[in-house]
């Protein structure tokens, strides 16, 4: 059985990439960065902090 840990949505507004992490608890984390790789790294770091054992 699988468990959904989070939903991640990434959009671009002008020169800024916006990432929204939606957790099953309803908590929403918004991240932004002008560099696509940086916003992906921010998402990865946030999720790793939350779910690493």
JSON list of N, CA and C in Angstrom, two decimals:
[
{"chain": "A", "resi": 1, "resn": "UNK", "atom": "N", "xyz": [0.85, -1.18, 0.00]},
{"chain": "A", "resi": 1, "resn": "UNK", "atom": "CA", "xyz": [0.00, 0.00, 0.00]},
{"chain": "A", "resi": 1, "resn": "UNK", "atom": "C", "xyz": [0.89, 1.24, 0.00]},
{"chain": "A", "resi": 2, "resn": "UNK", "atom": "N", "xyz": [0.55, 2.21, -0.81]},
{"chain": "A", "resi": 2, "resn": "UNK", "atom": "CA", "xyz": [1.34, 3.44, -0.87]},
{"chain": "A", "resi": 2, "resn": "UNK", "atom": "C", "xyz": [0.67, 4.54, -0.07]},
{"chain": "A", "resi": 3, "resn": "UNK", "atom": "N", "xyz": [1.48, 5.44, 0.43]},
{"chain": "A", "resi": 3, "resn": "UNK", "atom": "CA", "xyz": [1.01, 6.58, 1.19]},
{"chain": "A", "resi": 3, "resn": "UNK", "atom": "C", "xyz": [1.51, 7.85, 0.52]},
{"chain": "A", "resi": 4, "resn": "UNK", "atom": "N", "xyz": [0.61, 8.77, 0.25]},
{"chain": "A", "resi": 4, "resn": "UNK", "atom": "CA", "xyz": [1.01, 10.03, -0.34]},
{"chain": "A", "resi": 4, "resn": "UNK", "atom": "C", "xyz": [1.67, 10.90, 0.72]},
{"chain": "A", "resi": 5, "resn": "UNK", "atom": "N", "xyz": [2.91, 11.30, 0.47]},
{"chain": "A", "resi": 5, "resn": "UNK", "atom": "CA", "xyz": [3.64, 12.13, 1.42]},
{"chain": "A", "resi": 5, "resn": "UNK", "atom": "C", "xyz": [3.39, 13.62, 1.19]},
{"chain": "A", "resi": 6, "resn": "UNK", "atom": "N", "xyz": [3.30, 14.01, -0.08]},
{"chain": "A", "resi": 6, "resn": "UNK", "atom": "CA", "xyz": [3.09, 15.41, -0.41]},
{"chain": "A", "resi": 6, "resn": "UNK", "atom": "C", "xyz": [2.72, 15.54, -1.88]},
{"chain": "A", "resi": 7, "resn": "UNK", "atom": "N", "xyz": [2.13, 16.67, -2.18]},
{"chain": "A", "resi": 7, "resn": "UNK", "atom": "CA", "xyz": [1.85, 17.04, -3.56]},
{"chain": "A", "resi": 7, "resn": "UNK", "atom": "C", "xyz": [2.70, 18.28, -3.85]},
{"chain": "A", "resi": 8, "resn": "UNK", "atom": "N", "xyz": [3.40, 18.28, -4.98]},
{"chain": "A", "resi": 8, "resn": "UNK", "atom": "CA", "xyz": [4.28, 19.40, -5.32]},
{"chain": "A", "resi": 8, "resn": "UNK", "atom": "C", "xyz": [3.80, 20.00, -6.63]},
{"chain": "A", "resi": 9, "resn": "UNK", "atom": "N", "xyz": [3.65, 21.29, -6.62]},
{"chain": "A", "resi": 9, "resn": "UNK", "atom": "CA", "xyz": [3.23, 22.03, -7.82]},
{"chain": "A", "resi": 9, "resn": "UNK", "atom": "C", "xyz": [4.29, 23.09, -8.09]},
{"chain": "A", "resi": 10, "resn": "UNK", "atom": "N", "xyz": [4.78, 23.16, -9.32]},
{"chain": "A", "resi": 10, "resn": "UNK", "atom": "CA", "xyz": [5.79, 24.15, -9.68]},
{"chain": "A", "resi": 10, "resn": "UNK", "atom": "C", "xyz": [5.26, 24.97, -10.85]},
{"chain": "A", "resi": 11, "resn": "UNK", "atom": "N", "xyz": [5.29, 26.28, -10.68]},
{"chain": "A", "resi": 11, "resn": "UNK", "atom": "CA", "xyz": [4.84, 27.20, -11.72]},
{"chain": "A", "resi": 11, "resn": "UNK", "atom": "C", "xyz": [5.89, 28.29, -11.92]},
{"chain": "A", "resi": 12, "resn": "UNK", "atom": "N", "xyz": [5.69, 29.10, -12.95]},
{"chain": "A", "resi": 12, "resn": "UNK", "atom": "CA", "xyz": [6.62, 30.20, -13.21]},
{"chain": "A", "resi": 12, "resn": "UNK", "atom": "C", "xyz": [5.81, 31.47, -13.38]},
{"chain": "A", "resi": 13, "resn": "UNK", "atom": "N", "xyz": [6.23, 32.52, -12.68]},
{"chain": "A", "resi": 13, "resn": "UNK", "atom": "CA", "xyz": [5.60, 33.82, -12.76]},
{"chain": "A", "resi": 13, "resn": "UNK", "atom": "C", "xyz": [6.67, 34.82, -13.16]},
{"chain": "A", "resi": 14, "resn": "UNK", "atom": "N", "xyz": [6.71, 35.17, -14.43]},
{"chain": "A", "resi": 14, "resn": "UNK", "atom": "CA", "xyz": [7.77, 36.05, -14.91]},
{"chain": "A", "resi": 14, "resn": "UNK", "atom": "C", "xyz": [9.10, 35.32, -14.84]},
{"chain": "A", "resi": 15, "resn": "UNK", "atom": "N", "xyz": [10.03, 35.87, -14.08]},
{"chain": "A", "resi": 15, "resn": "UNK", "atom": "CA", "xyz": [11.35, 35.27, -13.93]},
{"chain": "A", "resi": 15, "resn": "UNK", "atom": "C", "xyz": [11.48, 34.40, -12.69]},
{"chain": "A", "resi": 16, "resn": "UNK", "atom": "N", "xyz": [10.39, 34.22, -11.95]},
{"chain": "A", "resi": 16, "resn": "UNK", "atom": "CA", "xyz": [10.46, 33.52, -10.67]},
{"chain": "A", "resi": 16, "resn": "UNK", "atom": "C", "xyz": [9.72, 32.19, -10.76]},
{"chain": "A", "resi": 17, "resn": "UNK", "atom": "N", "xyz": [10.38, 31.13, -10.29]},
{"chain": "A", "resi": 17, "resn": "UNK", "atom": "CA", "xyz": [9.76, 29.81, -10.18]},
{"chain": "A", "resi": 17, "resn": "UNK", "atom": "C", "xyz": [9.14, 29.70, -8.80]},
{"chain": "A", "resi": 18, "resn": "UNK", "atom": "N", "xyz": [7.90, 29.24, -8.76]},
{"chain": "A", "resi": 18, "resn": "UNK", "atom": "CA", "xyz": [7.18, 29.09, -7.51]},
{"chain": "A", "resi": 18, "resn": "UNK", "atom": "C", "xyz": [6.89, 27.61, -7.28]},
{"chain": "A", "resi": 19, "resn": "UNK", "atom": "N", "xyz": [7.21, 27.13, -6.10]},
{"chain": "A", "resi": 19, "resn": "UNK", "atom": "CA", "xyz": [6.93, 25.74, -5.74]},
{"chain": "A", "resi": 19, "resn": "UNK", "atom": "C", "xyz": [5.97, 25.75, -4.55]},
{"chain": "A", "resi": 20, "resn": "UNK", "atom": "N", "xyz": [4.96, 24.93, -4.65]},
{"chain": "A", "resi": 20, "resn": "UNK", "atom": "CA", "xyz": [4.00, 24.78, -3.56]},
{"chain": "A", "resi": 20, "resn": "UNK", "atom": "C", "xyz": [4.00, 23.32, -3.16]},
{"chain": "A", "resi": 21, "resn": "UNK", "atom": "N", "xyz": [4.29, 23.07, -1.89]},
{"chain": "A", "resi": 21, "resn": "UNK", "atom": "CA", "xyz": [4.26, 21.72, -1.33]},
{"chain": "A", "resi": 21, "resn": "UNK", "atom": "C", "xyz": [3.00, 21.64, -0.47]},
{"chain": "A", "resi": 22, "resn": "UNK", "atom": "N", "xyz": [2.13, 20.70, -0.81]},
{"chain": "A", "resi": 22, "resn": "UNK", "atom": "CA", "xyz": [0.89, 20.51, -0.06]},
{"chain": "A", "resi": 22, "resn": "UNK", "atom": "C", "xyz": [0.98, 19.17, 0.67]},
{"chain": "A", "resi": 23, "resn": "UNK", "atom": "N", "xyz": [0.94, 19.23, 1.98]},
{"chain": "A", "resi": 23, "resn": "UNK", "atom": "CA", "xyz": [1.07, 18.04, 2.82]},
{"chain": "A", "resi": 23, "resn": "UNK", "atom": "C", "xyz": [-0.31, 17.49, 3.16]},
{"chain": "A", "resi": 24, "resn": "UNK", "atom": "N", "xyz": [-0.41, 16.20, 3.43]},
{"chain": "A", "resi": 24, "resn": "UNK", "atom": "CA", "xyz": [-1.71, 15.60, 3.77]},
{"chain": "A", "resi": 24, "resn": "UNK", "atom": "C", "xyz": [-2.40, 16.27, 4.95]},
{"chain": "A", "resi": 25, "resn": "UNK", "atom": "N", "xyz": [-1.64, 16.88, 5.84]},
{"chain": "A", "resi": 25, "resn": "UNK", "atom": "CA", "xyz": [-2.22, 17.57, 7.00]},
{"chain": "A", "resi": 25, "resn": "UNK", "atom": "C", "xyz": [-2.94, 18.86, 6.61]},
{"chain": "A", "resi": 26, "resn": "UNK", "atom": "N", "xyz": [-2.73, 19.29, 5.35]},
{"chain": "A", "resi": 26, "resn": "UNK", "atom": "CA", "xyz": [-3.31, 20.55, 4.89]},
{"chain": "A", "resi": 26, "resn": "UNK", "atom": "C", "xyz": [-2.31, 21.69, 4.91]},
{"chain": "A", "resi": 27, "resn": "UNK", "atom": "N", "xyz": [-1.16, 21.45, 5.53]},
{"chain": "A", "resi": 27, "resn": "UNK", "atom": "CA", "xyz": [-0.11, 22.47, 5.57]},
{"chain": "A", "resi": 27, "resn": "UNK", "atom": "C", "xyz": [0.39, 22.73, 4.15]},
{"chain": "A", "resi": 28, "resn": "UNK", "atom": "N", "xyz": [0.60, 24.01, 3.82]},
{"chain": "A", "resi": 28, "resn": "UNK", "atom": "CA", "xyz": [1.10, 24.40, 2.51]},
{"chain": "A", "resi": 28, "resn": "UNK", "atom": "C", "xyz": [2.40, 25.17, 2.71]},
{"chain": "A", "resi": 29, "resn": "UNK", "atom": "N", "xyz": [3.43, 24.76, 1.98]},
{"chain": "A", "resi": 29, "resn": "UNK", "atom": "CA", "xyz": [4.73, 25.42, 2.03]},
{"chain": "A", "resi": 29, "resn": "UNK", "atom": "C", "xyz": [4.97, 26.05, 0.65]},
{"chain": "A", "resi": 30, "resn": "UNK", "atom": "N", "xyz": [5.24, 27.34, 0.63]},
{"chain": "A", "resi": 30, "resn": "UNK", "atom": "CA", "xyz": [5.51, 28.03, -0.62]},
{"chain": "A", "resi": 30, "resn": "UNK", "atom": "C", "xyz": [6.98, 28.41, -0.68]},
{"chain": "A", "resi": 31, "resn": "UNK", "atom": "N", "xyz": [7.60, 28.10, -1.79]},
{"chain": "A", "resi": 31, "resn": "UNK", "atom": "CA", "xyz": [9.01, 28.42, -2.01]},
{"chain": "A", "resi": 31, "resn": "UNK", "atom": "C", "xyz": [9.12, 29.15, -3.33]},
{"chain": "A", "resi": 32, "resn": "UNK", "atom": "N", "xyz": [10.12, 30.02, -3.44]},
{"chain": "A", "resi": 32, "resn": "UNK", "atom": "CA", "xyz": [10.33, 30.70, -4.72]},
{"chain": "A", "resi": 32, "resn": "UNK", "atom": "C", "xyz": [11.81, 30.97, -4.94]},
{"chain": "A", "resi": 33, "resn": "UNK", "atom": "N", "xyz": [12.18, 31.00, -6.21]},
{"chain": "A", "resi": 33, "resn": "UNK", "atom": "CA", "xyz": [13.56, 31.26, -6.58]},
{"chain": "A", "resi": 33, "resn": "UNK", "atom": "C", "xyz": [13.60, 31.60, -8.06]},
{"chain": "A", "resi": 34, "resn": "UNK", "atom": "N", "xyz": [14.55, 32.41, -8.47]},
{"chain": "A", "resi": 34, "resn": "UNK", "atom": "CA", "xyz": [14.70, 32.75, -9.88]},
{"chain": "A", "resi": 34, "resn": "UNK", "atom": "C", "xyz": [15.41, 31.66, -10.66]},
{"chain": "A", "resi": 35, "resn": "UNK", "atom": "N", "xyz": [16.05, 30.73, -9.96]},
{"chain": "A", "resi": 35, "resn": "UNK", "atom": "CA", "xyz": [16.78, 29.64, -10.60]},
{"chain": "A", "resi": 35, "resn": "UNK", "atom": "C", "xyz": [15.99, 28.34, -10.43]},
{"chain": "A", "resi": 36, "resn": "UNK", "atom": "N", "xyz": [15.67, 27.68, -11.55]},
{"chain": "A", "resi": 36, "resn": "UNK", "atom": "CA", "xyz": [14.86, 26.46, -11.50]},
{"chain": "A", "resi": 36, "resn": "UNK", "atom": "C", "xyz": [15.51, 25.38, -10.66]},
{"chain": "A", "resi": 37, "resn": "UNK", "atom": "N", "xyz": [16.81, 25.16, -10.85]},
{"chain": "A", "resi": 37, "resn": "UNK", "atom": "CA", "xyz": [17.50, 24.12, -10.09]},
{"chain": "A", "resi": 37, "resn": "UNK", "atom": "C", "xyz": [17.48, 24.42, -8.60]},
{"chain": "A", "resi": 38, "resn": "UNK", "atom": "N", "xyz": [17.58, 25.68, -8.26]},
{"chain": "A", "resi": 38, "resn": "UNK", "atom": "CA", "xyz": [17.56, 26.07, -6.83]},
{"chain": "A", "resi": 38, "resn": "UNK", "atom": "C", "xyz": [16.20, 25.79, -6.20]},
{"chain": "A", "resi": 39, "resn": "UNK", "atom": "N", "xyz": [15.12, 26.09, -6.93]},
{"chain": "A", "resi": 39, "resn": "UNK", "atom": "CA", "xyz": [13.81, 25.83, -6.34]},
{"chain": "A", "resi": 39, "resn": "UNK", "atom": "C", "xyz": [13.59, 24.33, -6.19]},
{"chain": "A", "resi": 40, "resn": "UNK", "atom": "N", "xyz": [14.09, 23.53, -7.13]},
{"chain": "A", "resi": 40, "resn": "UNK", "atom": "CA", "xyz": [14.00, 22.07, -6.98]},
{"chain": "A", "resi": 40, "resn": "UNK", "atom": "C", "xyz": [14.80, 21.60, -5.77]},
{"chain": "A", "resi": 41, "resn": "UNK", "atom": "N", "xyz": [15.96, 22.20, -5.56]},
{"chain": "A", "resi": 41, "resn": "UNK", "atom": "CA", "xyz": [16.79, 21.83, -4.41]},
{"chain": "A", "resi": 41, "resn": "UNK", "atom": "C", "xyz": [16.09, 22.22, -3.11]},
{"chain": "A", "resi": 42, "resn": "UNK", "atom": "N", "xyz": [15.42, 23.36, -3.09]},
{"chain": "A", "resi": 42, "resn": "UNK", "atom": "CA", "xyz": [14.68, 23.78, -1.91]},
{"chain": "A", "resi": 42, "resn": "UNK", "atom": "C", "xyz": [13.57, 22.78, -1.59]},
{"chain": "A", "resi": 43, "resn": "UNK", "atom": "N", "xyz": [12.85, 22.34, -2.63]},
{"chain": "A", "resi": 43, "resn": "UNK", "atom": "CA", "xyz": [11.79, 21.35, -2.44]},
{"chain": "A", "resi": 43, "resn": "UNK", "atom": "C", "xyz": [12.38, 20.06, -1.88]},
{"chain": "A", "resi": 44, "resn": "UNK", "atom": "N", "xyz": [13.46, 19.58, -2.50]},
{"chain": "A", "resi": 44, "resn": "UNK", "atom": "CA", "xyz": [14.09, 18.34, -2.05]},
{"chain": "A", "resi": 44, "resn": "UNK", "atom": "C", "xyz": [14.55, 18.45, -0.60]},
{"chain": "A", "resi": 45, "resn": "UNK", "atom": "N", "xyz": [15.18, 19.56, -0.26]},
{"chain": "A", "resi": 45, "resn": "UNK", "atom": "CA", "xyz": [15.67, 19.74, 1.11]},
{"chain": "A", "resi": 45, "resn": "UNK", "atom": "C", "xyz": [14.53, 19.78, 2.12]},
{"chain": "A", "resi": 46, "resn": "UNK", "atom": "N", "xyz": [13.45, 20.47, 1.79]},
{"chain": "A", "resi": 46, "resn": "UNK", "atom": "CA", "xyz": [12.31, 20.55, 2.69]},
{"chain": "A", "resi": 46, "resn": "UNK", "atom": "C", "xyz": [11.71, 19.17, 2.92]},
{"chain": "A", "resi": 47, "resn": "UNK", "atom": "N", "xyz": [11.50, 18.42, 1.84]},
{"chain": "A", "resi": 47, "resn": "UNK", "atom": "CA", "xyz": [10.91, 17.09, 1.98]},
{"chain": "A", "resi": 47, "resn": "UNK", "atom": "C", "xyz": [11.84, 16.13, 2.71]},
{"chain": "A", "resi": 48, "resn": "UNK", "atom": "N", "xyz": [13.14, 16.25, 2.46]},
{"chain": "A", "resi": 48, "resn": "UNK", "atom": "CA", "xyz": [14.10, 15.38, 3.14]},
{"chain": "A", "resi": 48, "resn": "UNK", "atom": "C", "xyz": [14.09, 15.64, 4.64]},
{"chain": "A", "resi": 49, "resn": "UNK", "atom": "N", "xyz": [14.03, 16.91, 5.04]},
{"chain": "A", "resi": 49, "resn": "UNK", "atom": "CA", "xyz": [13.98, 17.25, 6.47]},
{"chain": "A", "resi": 49, "resn": "UNK", "atom": "C", "xyz": [12.72, 16.68, 7.13]},
{"chain": "A", "resi": 50, "resn": "UNK", "atom": "N", "xyz": [11.61, 16.70, 6.41]},
{"chain": "A", "resi": 50, "resn": "UNK", "atom": "CA", "xyz": [10.36, 16.22, 6.97]},
{"chain": "A", "resi": 50, "resn": "UNK", "atom": "C", "xyz": [10.27, 14.69, 7.06]},
{"chain": "A", "resi": 51, "resn": "UNK", "atom": "N", "xyz": [10.84, 14.00, 6.06]},
{"chain": "A", "resi": 51, "resn": "UNK", "atom": "CA", "xyz": [10.57, 12.57, 5.95]},
{"chain": "A", "resi": 51, "resn": "UNK", "atom": "C", "xyz": [11.76, 11.64, 6.10]},
{"chain": "A", "resi": 52, "resn": "UNK", "atom": "N", "xyz": [12.95, 12.19, 6.29]},
{"chain": "A", "resi": 52, "resn": "UNK", "atom": "CA", "xyz": [14.10, 11.29, 6.47]},
{"chain": "A", "resi": 52, "resn": "UNK", "atom": "C", "xyz": [14.04, 10.65, 7.85]},
{"chain": "A", "resi": 53, "resn": "UNK", "atom": "N", "xyz": [14.49, 9.44, 7.91]},
{"chain": "A", "resi": 53, "resn": "UNK", "atom": "CA", "xyz": [14.44, 8.68, 9.17]},
{"chain": "A", "resi": 53, "resn": "UNK", "atom": "C", "xyz": [15.61, 8.96, 10.04]}
]
